[in-house]
Amino acid sequence: MKIAPACVLFLSGCAGTQSALDADGPSALALENLIILFVAVCGIVFVLVMGVMAWALVRSPGAPDRPRPQTERSMGRVVAGAVVATFVVITFLTAASFYATPGLDRGKADPPTILVRGQQWWWQFTYLDPDPARTFQTANELHIPVGTDVRLRLEASDVIHSFWVPNLTGKQDLVPGRENALTLHASKAGVYRGQCAEFCGLQHSHMALLVIAEEPDDHARWLEAQRGAAVLPADSEAAAGKLVFMSKPCAACHTIRGTEASGTTGPDLTHVGSRSMIAAGLLDNTRGSVAAWIADPQTLKPGNNMPLVPVSSEELRQLSAYMKALR
């Protein structure tokens, strides 16, 4: 009676926003079918092997006067049959895997293209446009339209990372000095969690991303909003936070379009207040978590590239208000 609840608990891990067994895109569906095929074939092989072993344990020793050459010929046929069956199974699974994986980069002629750059330890997304003035960057949250192929150009700045959103596609590495590609396609609207799948250093497990798939009209509105410059804060506390931001080293590392901040070391913060998380999925994007991150980023995420910038408690409140006002 205790097995059923355990099975339900186990299978619940097969669904959700980060599961290869809950596919919402063509590439992910091909991989899901491949996983099911592998599990089914391996399961059948396991049952057959266990059956033969059980038979060997319980079978009768057989006729003692049976000629030894005849016994050896029988065993030889059994071994030969096992070798042939193994070759057929491995060949079949290899062909199935080859057939499924080319679909990871099946992009059409001229899809929307996003440059994805892996950093330690966050994701930089550059939405490319033929008009350079319409190109812009975000961090850690990737917005795509539903029902459309999106071309991802994958690069890395430091070490090898791996882009993986299990619900939508398989893994693809980001290698310094080399550009890889991946096609992303969401069949329905939703929020999908991704994760760096290549060990890339101390905070590898804190290098997550969100893919937000939205209807084409909603996506077009989001694009136009993101292309715009930051809106000057009307709130006095946020306005004071802007002055603190520009007077401290923050502006040397971050860009806020529409202001004099044009640093490229850290994420573009132009519309950071509209994101749902910060620090690559480490914290929800609340004013409190923003303040905590600014106050001590090295304790929250040891080894990241953001230095500790000394600020007073009043300046910290003002900075957090300014960050949340950037929408």
Tab-separated table of N, CA and C in Angstrom, residues 141-257:
chain	number	residue	atom	x	y	z
A	141	GLU	N	16.527	36.317	-18.359
A	141	GLU	CA	15.150	36.022	-18.766
A	141	GLU	C	15.034	36.199	-20.272
A	142	LEU	N	14.640	35.126	-20.946
A	142	LEU	CA	14.579	35.104	-22.400
A	142	LEU	C	13.110	35.063	-22.823
A	143	HIS	N	12.674	36.082	-23.542
A	143	HIS	CA	11.285	36.127	-24.023
A	143	HIS	C	11.238	35.689	-25.484
A	144	ILE	N	10.337	34.765	-25.800
A	144	ILE	CA	10.180	34.300	-27.182
A	144	ILE	C	8.691	34.237	-27.520
A	145	PRO	N	8.346	34.348	-28.813
A	145	PRO	CA	6.934	34.222	-29.199
A	145	PRO	C	6.542	32.754	-29.318
A	146	VAL	N	5.282	32.472	-29.018
A	146	VAL	CA	4.760	31.102	-29.132
A	146	VAL	C	4.608	30.739	-30.608
A	147	GLY	N	4.924	29.475	-30.938
A	147	GLY	CA	4.670	28.962	-32.279
A	147	GLY	C	5.645	29.415	-33.330
A	148	THR	N	6.776	29.977	-32.939
A	148	THR	CA	7.770	30.483	-33.889
A	148	THR	C	9.151	29.950	-33.544
A	149	ASP	N	9.887	29.525	-34.570
A	149	ASP	CA	11.283	29.157	-34.344
A	149	ASP	C	12.087	30.392	-33.992
A	150	VAL	N	12.928	30.271	-32.976
A	150	VAL	CA	13.840	31.354	-32.593
A	150	VAL	C	15.255	30.798	-32.642
A	151	ARG	N	16.096	31.484	-33.383
A	151	ARG	CA	17.472	31.045	-33.550
A	151	ARG	C	18.335	31.595	-32.423
A	152	LEU	N	19.047	30.720	-31.721
A	152	LEU	CA	19.963	31.145	-30.665
A	152	LEU	C	21.394	30.935	-31.135
A	153	ARG	N	22.185	31.997	-31.106
A	153	ARG	CA	23.622	31.893	-31.365
A	153	ARG	C	24.319	31.853	-30.004
A	154	LEU	N	25.037	30.782	-29.760
A	154	LEU	CA	25.556	30.529	-28.423
A	154	LEU	C	27.048	30.803	-28.347
A	155	GLU	N	27.437	31.661	-27.403
A	155	GLU	CA	28.845	31.996	-27.192
A	155	GLU	C	29.135	31.999	-25.686
A	156	ALA	N	30.409	31.964	-25.354
A	156	ALA	CA	30.816	32.041	-23.943
A	156	ALA	C	31.994	32.985	-23.815
A	157	SER	N	32.062	33.662	-22.677
A	157	SER	CA	33.141	34.619	-22.447
A	157	SER	C	34.314	34.021	-21.700
A	158	ASP	N	34.065	32.998	-20.886
A	158	ASP	CA	35.104	32.552	-19.978
A	158	ASP	C	35.389	31.060	-20.087
A	159	VAL	N	34.438	30.244	-19.652
A	159	VAL	CA	34.609	28.791	-19.690
A	159	VAL	C	33.427	28.181	-20.448
A	160	ILE	N	33.438	26.871	-20.575
A	160	ILE	CA	32.347	26.197	-21.293
A	160	ILE	C	31.102	26.161	-20.411
A	161	HIS	N	30.002	26.646	-20.944
A	161	HIS	CA	28.697	26.522	-20.306
A	161	HIS	C	27.818	25.639	-21.204
A	162	SER	N	26.619	25.346	-20.766
A	162	SER	CA	25.701	24.550	-21.584
A	162	SER	C	24.279	25.064	-21.385
A	163	PHE	N	23.655	25.432	-22.490
A	163	PHE	CA	22.301	25.978	-22.450
A	163	PHE	C	21.311	24.822	-22.480
A	164	TRP	N	20.431	24.777	-21.477
A	164	TRP	CA	19.475	23.656	-21.418
A	164	TRP	C	18.155	24.121	-20.802
A	165	VAL	N	17.111	24.041	-21.597
A	165	VAL	CA	15.740	24.276	-21.116
A	165	VAL	C	14.980	22.982	-21.399
A	166	PRO	N	14.894	22.075	-20.436
A	166	PRO	CA	14.414	20.710	-20.698
A	166	PRO	C	13.046	20.643	-21.367
A	167	ASN	N	12.127	21.555	-21.032
A	167	ASN	CA	10.779	21.495	-21.617
A	167	ASN	C	10.771	21.851	-23.095
A	168	LEU	N	11.815	22.562	-23.566
A	168	LEU	CA	11.763	23.100	-24.925
A	168	LEU	C	12.821	22.542	-25.861
A	169	THR	N	13.935	22.091	-25.349
A	169	THR	CA	14.995	21.627	-26.243
A	169	THR	C	16.048	20.855	-25.467
A	170	GLY	N	16.988	20.269	-26.205
A	170	GLY	CA	18.093	19.576	-25.561
A	170	GLY	C	19.228	20.525	-25.231
A	171	LYS	N	20.352	19.956	-24.797
A	171	LYS	CA	21.492	20.773	-24.371
A	171	LYS	C	22.345	21.166	-25.571
A	172	GLN	N	22.960	22.337	-25.451
A	172	GLN	CA	23.947	22.758	-26.443
A	172	GLN	C	25.016	23.568	-25.710
A	173	ASP	N	26.274	23.252	-25.967
A	173	ASP	CA	27.378	23.916	-25.264
A	173	ASP	C	27.631	25.326	-25.789
A	174	LEU	N	28.128	26.186	-24.899
A	174	LEU	CA	28.631	27.510	-25.248
A	174	LEU	C	30.130	27.472	-24.997
A	175	VAL	N	30.909	27.565	-26.051
A	175	VAL	CA	32.347	27.356	-25.975
A	175	VAL	C	33.072	28.668	-26.314
A	176	PRO	N	34.018	29.104	-25.448
A	176	PRO	CA	34.771	30.332	-25.771
A	176	PRO	C	35.491	30.209	-27.112
A	177	GLY	N	35.377	31.234	-27.945
A	177	GLY	CA	36.051	31.230	-29.237
A	177	GLY	C	35.329	30.487	-30.335
A	178	ARG	N	34.154	29.950	-30.029
A	178	ARG	CA	33.410	29.197	-31.036
A	178	ARG	C	31.921	29.521	-30.881
A	179	GLU	N	31.218	29.570	-32.024
A	179	GLU	CA	29.778	29.852	-31.967
A	179	GLU	C	28.985	28.603	-32.318
A	180	ASN	N	28.103	28.192	-31.416
A	180	ASN	CA	27.161	27.113	-31.689
A	180	ASN	C	25.775	27.703	-31.900
A	181	ALA	N	24.863	26.873	-32.349
A	181	ALA	CA	23.506	27.358	-32.621
A	181	ALA	C	22.479	26.373	-32.085
A	182	LEU	N	21.320	26.897	-31.808
A	182	LEU	CA	20.220	26.093	-31.277
A	182	LEU	C	18.915	26.752	-31.699
A	183	THR	N	17.932	25.932	-32.024
A	183	THR	CA	16.621	26.464	-32.362
A	183	THR	C	15.666	26.218	-31.199
A	184	LEU	N	15.008	27.282	-30.776
A	184	LEU	CA	14.072	27.194	-29.665
A	184	LEU	C	12.669	27.407	-30.203
A	185	HIS	N	11.750	26.577	-29.762
A	185	HIS	CA	10.365	26.679	-30.244
A	185	HIS	C	9.446	26.253	-29.107
A	186	ALA	N	8.538	27.137	-28.720
A	186	ALA	CA	7.557	26.825	-27.679
A	186	ALA	C	6.193	26.646	-28.327
A	187	SER	N	5.523	25.550	-28.019
A	187	SER	CA	4.212	25.273	-28.602
A	187	SER	C	3.090	25.992	-27.875
A	188	LYS	N	3.316	26.392	-26.640
A	188	LYS	CA	2.275	27.111	-25.899
A	188	LYS	C	2.916	28.099	-24.946
A	189	ALA	N	2.133	29.071	-24.543
A	189	ALA	CA	2.640	30.107	-23.639
A	189	ALA	C	2.944	29.517	-22.266
A	190	GLY	N	3.944	30.083	-21.628
A	190	GLY	CA	4.296	29.600	-20.299
A	190	GLY	C	5.664	30.091	-19.889
A	191	VAL	N	6.029	29.751	-18.672
A	191	VAL	CA	7.348	30.091	-18.139
A	191	VAL	C	8.105	28.791	-17.936
A	192	TYR	N	9.266	28.691	-18.555
A	192	TYR	CA	10.063	27.476	-18.521
A	192	TYR	C	11.419	27.785	-17.895
A	193	ARG	N	11.822	26.939	-16.985
A	193	ARG	CA	13.102	27.171	-16.298
A	193	ARG	C	14.217	26.408	-16.996
A	194	GLY	N	15.344	27.074	-17.164
A	194	GLY	CA	16.524	26.440	-17.735
A	194	GLY	C	17.669	26.492	-16.756
A	195	GLN	N	18.745	25.810	-17.101
A	195	GLN	CA	19.862	25.690	-16.178
A	195	GLN	C	21.131	25.422	-16.976
A	196	CYS	N	22.231	26.011	-16.556
A	196	CYS	CA	23.510	25.639	-17.155
A	196	CYS	C	23.755	24.161	-16.845
A	197	ALA	N	24.049	23.374	-17.878
A	197	ALA	CA	24.186	21.929	-17.703
A	197	ALA	C	25.628	21.461	-17.787
A	198	GLU	N	26.564	22.402	-17.773
A	198	GLU	CA	27.986	22.055	-17.815
A	198	GLU	C	28.644	22.665	-16.583
A	199	PHE	N	29.330	21.858	-15.784
A	199	PHE	CA	29.947	22.423	-14.582
A	199	PHE	C	30.930	23.523	-14.977
A	200	CYS	N	30.665	24.737	-14.498
A	200	CYS	CA	31.430	25.897	-14.963
A	200	CYS	C	32.058	26.676	-13.825
A	201	GLY	N	32.092	26.094	-12.644
A	201	GLY	CA	32.732	26.786	-11.539
A	201	GLY	C	31.908	26.712	-10.269
A	202	LEU	N	32.355	27.484	-9.300
A	202	LEU	CA	31.803	27.402	-7.943
A	202	LEU	C	30.293	27.605	-7.900
A	203	GLN	N	29.782	28.547	-8.690
A	203	GLN	CA	28.349	28.868	-8.638
A	203	GLN	C	27.596	28.305	-9.843
A	204	HIS	N	28.061	27.194	-10.363
A	204	HIS	CA	27.399	26.563	-11.510
A	204	HIS	C	25.915	26.300	-11.239
A	205	SER	N	25.605	25.827	-10.051
A	205	SER	CA	24.208	25.499	-9.746
A	205	SER	C	23.332	26.742	-9.628
A	206	HIS	N	23.952	27.921	-9.493
A	206	HIS	CA	23.196	29.174	-9.417
A	206	HIS	C	23.285	29.940	-10.738
A	207	MET	N	23.242	29.217	-11.834
A	207	MET	CA	23.244	29.837	-13.152
A	207	MET	C	21.989	29.358	-13.894
A	208	ALA	N	20.867	29.860	-13.458
A	208	ALA	CA	19.574	29.466	-14.037
A	208	ALA	C	19.063	30.567	-14.957
A	209	LEU	N	18.050	30.250	-15.719
A	209	LEU	CA	17.393	31.242	-16.571
A	209	LEU	C	15.926	30.885	-16.691
A	210	LEU	N	15.153	31.848	-17.135
A	210	LEU	CA	13.740	31.612	-17.423
A	210	LEU	C	13.490	31.906	-18.894
A	211	VAL	N	12.749	31.027	-19.556
A	211	VAL	CA	12.250	31.303	-20.895
A	211	VAL	C	10.761	31.600	-20.768
A	212	ILE	N	10.376	32.793	-21.181
A	212	ILE	CA	8.983	33.215	-21.081
A	212	ILE	C	8.407	33.223	-22.489
A	213	ALA	N	7.569	32.238	-22.782
A	213	ALA	CA	6.926	32.129	-24.097
A	213	ALA	C	5.577	32.832	-24.038
A	214	GLU	N	5.372	33.779	-24.922
A	214	GLU	CA	4.144	34.577	-24.878
A	214	GLU	C	3.536	34.692	-26.281
A	215	GLU	N	2.263	35.019	-26.321
A	215	GLU	CA	1.581	35.167	-27.603
A	215	GLU	C	2.277	36.248	-28.431
A	216	PRO	N	2.252	36.115	-29.776
A	216	PRO	CA	3.009	37.042	-30.626
A	216	PRO	C	2.716	38.517	-30.357
A	217	ASP	N	1.451	38.881	-30.129
A	217	ASP	CA	1.138	40.290	-29.864
A	217	ASP	C	1.757	40.759	-28.546
A	218	ASP	N	1.664	39.910	-27.538
A	218	ASP	CA	2.271	40.258	-26.246
A	218	ASP	C	3.791	40.374	-26.387
A	219	HIS	N	4.351	39.477	-27.174
A	219	HIS	CA	5.808	39.512	-27.365
A	219	HIS	C	6.235	40.781	-28.111
A	220	ALA	N	5.459	41.178	-29.107
A	220	ALA	CA	5.799	42.398	-29.849
A	220	ALA	C	5.754	43.618	-28.927
A	221	ARG	N	4.767	43.660	-28.045
A	221	ARG	CA	4.694	44.782	-27.085
A	221	ARG	C	5.885	44.751	-26.132
A	222	TRP	N	6.257	43.546	-25.711
A	222	TRP	CA	7.411	43.440	-24.802
A	222	TRP	C	8.683	43.925	-25.488
A	223	LEU	N	8.869	43.540	-26.755
A	223	LEU	CA	10.052	43.978	-27.493
A	223	LEU	C	10.130	45.503	-27.568
A	224	GLU	N	9.018	46.133	-27.900
A	224	GLU	CA	9.026	47.591	-28.028
A	224	GLU	C	9.320	48.259	-26.691
A	225	ALA	N	8.757	47.677	-25.626
A	225	ALA	CA	9.018	48.261	-24.301
A	225	ALA	C	10.489	48.114	-23.913
A	226	GLN	N	11.077	46.973	-24.234
A	226	GLN	CA	12.473	46.731	-23.859
A	226	GLN	C	13.445	47.580	-24.686
A	227	ARG	N	13.051	47.909	-25.926
A	227	ARG	CA	13.934	48.719	-26.777
A	227	ARG	C	14.042	50.158	-26.265
A	228	GLY	N	13.078	50.573	-25.515
A	228	GLY	CA	13.070	51.946	-25.034
A	228	GLY	C	14.107	52.186	-23.948
A	229	ALA	N	14.430	53.433	-23.736
A	229	ALA	CA	15.356	53.800	-22.667
A	229	ALA	C	14.658	53.724	-21.318
A	230	ALA	N	15.464	53.744	-20.279
A	230	ALA	CA	14.906	53.717	-18.926
A	230	ALA	C	14.115	55.001	-18.664
A	231	VAL	N	13.000	54.854	-17.972
A	231	VAL	CA	12.170	56.004	-17.638
A	231	VAL	C	12.702	56.645	-16.359
A	232	LEU	N	12.810	57.951	-16.386
A	232	LEU	CA	13.303	58.647	-15.198
A	232	LEU	C	12.334	58.455	-14.040
A	233	PRO	N	12.836	58.062	-12.876
A	233	PRO	CA	11.932	57.801	-11.749
A	233	PRO	C	11.286	59.081	-11.228
A	234	ALA	N	9.973	58.997	-10.993
A	234	ALA	CA	9.259	60.148	-10.439
A	234	ALA	C	9.371	60.184	-8.918
A	235	ASP	N	9.527	59.010	-8.340
A	235	ASP	CA	9.637	58.914	-6.878
A	235	ASP	C	10.946	59.545	-6.411
A	236	SER	N	10.880	60.345	-5.370
A	236	SER	CA	12.071	61.071	-4.913
A	236	SER	C	13.155	60.127	-4.402
A	237	GLU	N	12.737	59.066	-3.737
A	237	GLU	CA	13.728	58.110	-3.220
A	237	GLU	C	14.442	57.401	-4.365
A	238	ALA	N	13.660	57.011	-5.404
A	238	ALA	CA	14.276	56.361	-6.565
A	238	ALA	C	15.170	57.336	-7.313
A	239	ALA	N	14.739	58.600	-7.403
A	239	ALA	CA	15.568	59.605	-8.073
A	239	ALA	C	16.885	59.792	-7.329
A	240	ALA	N	16.819	59.758	-6.005
A	240	ALA	CA	18.058	59.839	-5.219
A	240	ALA	C	18.915	58.609	-5.454
A	241	GLY	N	18.259	57.457	-5.645
A	241	GLY	CA	18.993	56.222	-5.929
A	241	GLY	C	19.747	56.303	-7.240
A	242	LYS	N	19.152	56.997	-8.211
A	242	LYS	CA	19.856	57.171	-9.489
A	242	LYS	C	21.148	57.956	-9.288
A	243	LEU	N	21.086	58.990	-8.492
A	243	LEU	CA	22.290	59.781	-8.228
A	243	LEU	C	23.356	58.935	-7.532
A	244	VAL	N	22.927	58.086	-6.601
A	244	VAL	CA	23.886	57.199	-5.928
A	244	VAL	C	24.511	56.248	-6.939
A	245	PHE	N	23.663	55.668	-7.795
A	245	PHE	CA	24.150	54.717	-8.798
A	245	PHE	C	25.209	55.357	-9.686
A	246	MET	N	24.955	56.580	-10.129
A	246	MET	CA	25.887	57.225	-11.049
A	246	MET	C	27.165	57.698	-10.349
A	247	SER	N	27.094	57.946	-9.070
A	247	SER	CA	28.270	58.441	-8.348
A	247	SER	C	29.164	57.315	-7.837
A	248	LYS	N	28.644	56.108	-7.787
A	248	LYS	CA	29.402	54.954	-7.315
A	248	LYS	C	29.969	54.195	-8.522
A	249	PRO	N	30.800	53.174	-8.276
A	249	PRO	CA	31.351	52.391	-9.396
A	249	PRO	C	30.314	51.601	-10.189
A	250	CYS	N	29.050	51.581	-9.745
A	250	CYS	CA	28.008	50.779	-10.426
A	250	CYS	C	27.944	51.105	-11.916
A	251	ALA	N	28.010	52.402	-12.249
A	251	ALA	CA	27.839	52.831	-13.636
A	251	ALA	C	28.992	52.394	-14.524
A	252	ALA	N	30.117	52.009	-13.916
A	252	ALA	CA	31.251	51.557	-14.725
A	252	ALA	C	31.076	50.127	-15.206
A	253	CYS	N	30.185	49.379	-14.566
A	253	CYS	CA	30.009	47.957	-14.910
A	253	CYS	C	28.668	47.663	-15.577
A	254	HIS	N	27.688	48.536	-15.384
A	254	HIS	CA	26.338	48.266	-15.894
A	254	HIS	C	25.900	49.365	-16.860
A	255	THR	N	25.047	48.961	-17.792
A	255	THR	CA	24.418	49.912	-18.706
A	255	THR	C	22.977	50.163	-18.268
A	256	ILE	N	22.596	51.418	-18.276
A	256	ILE	CA	21.178	51.795	-18.137
A	256	ILE	C	20.915	52.772	-19.265
A	257	ARG	N	20.282	52.295	-20.315
A	257	ARG	CA	20.074	53.139	-21.495
A	257	ARG	C	19.240	54.366	-21.147
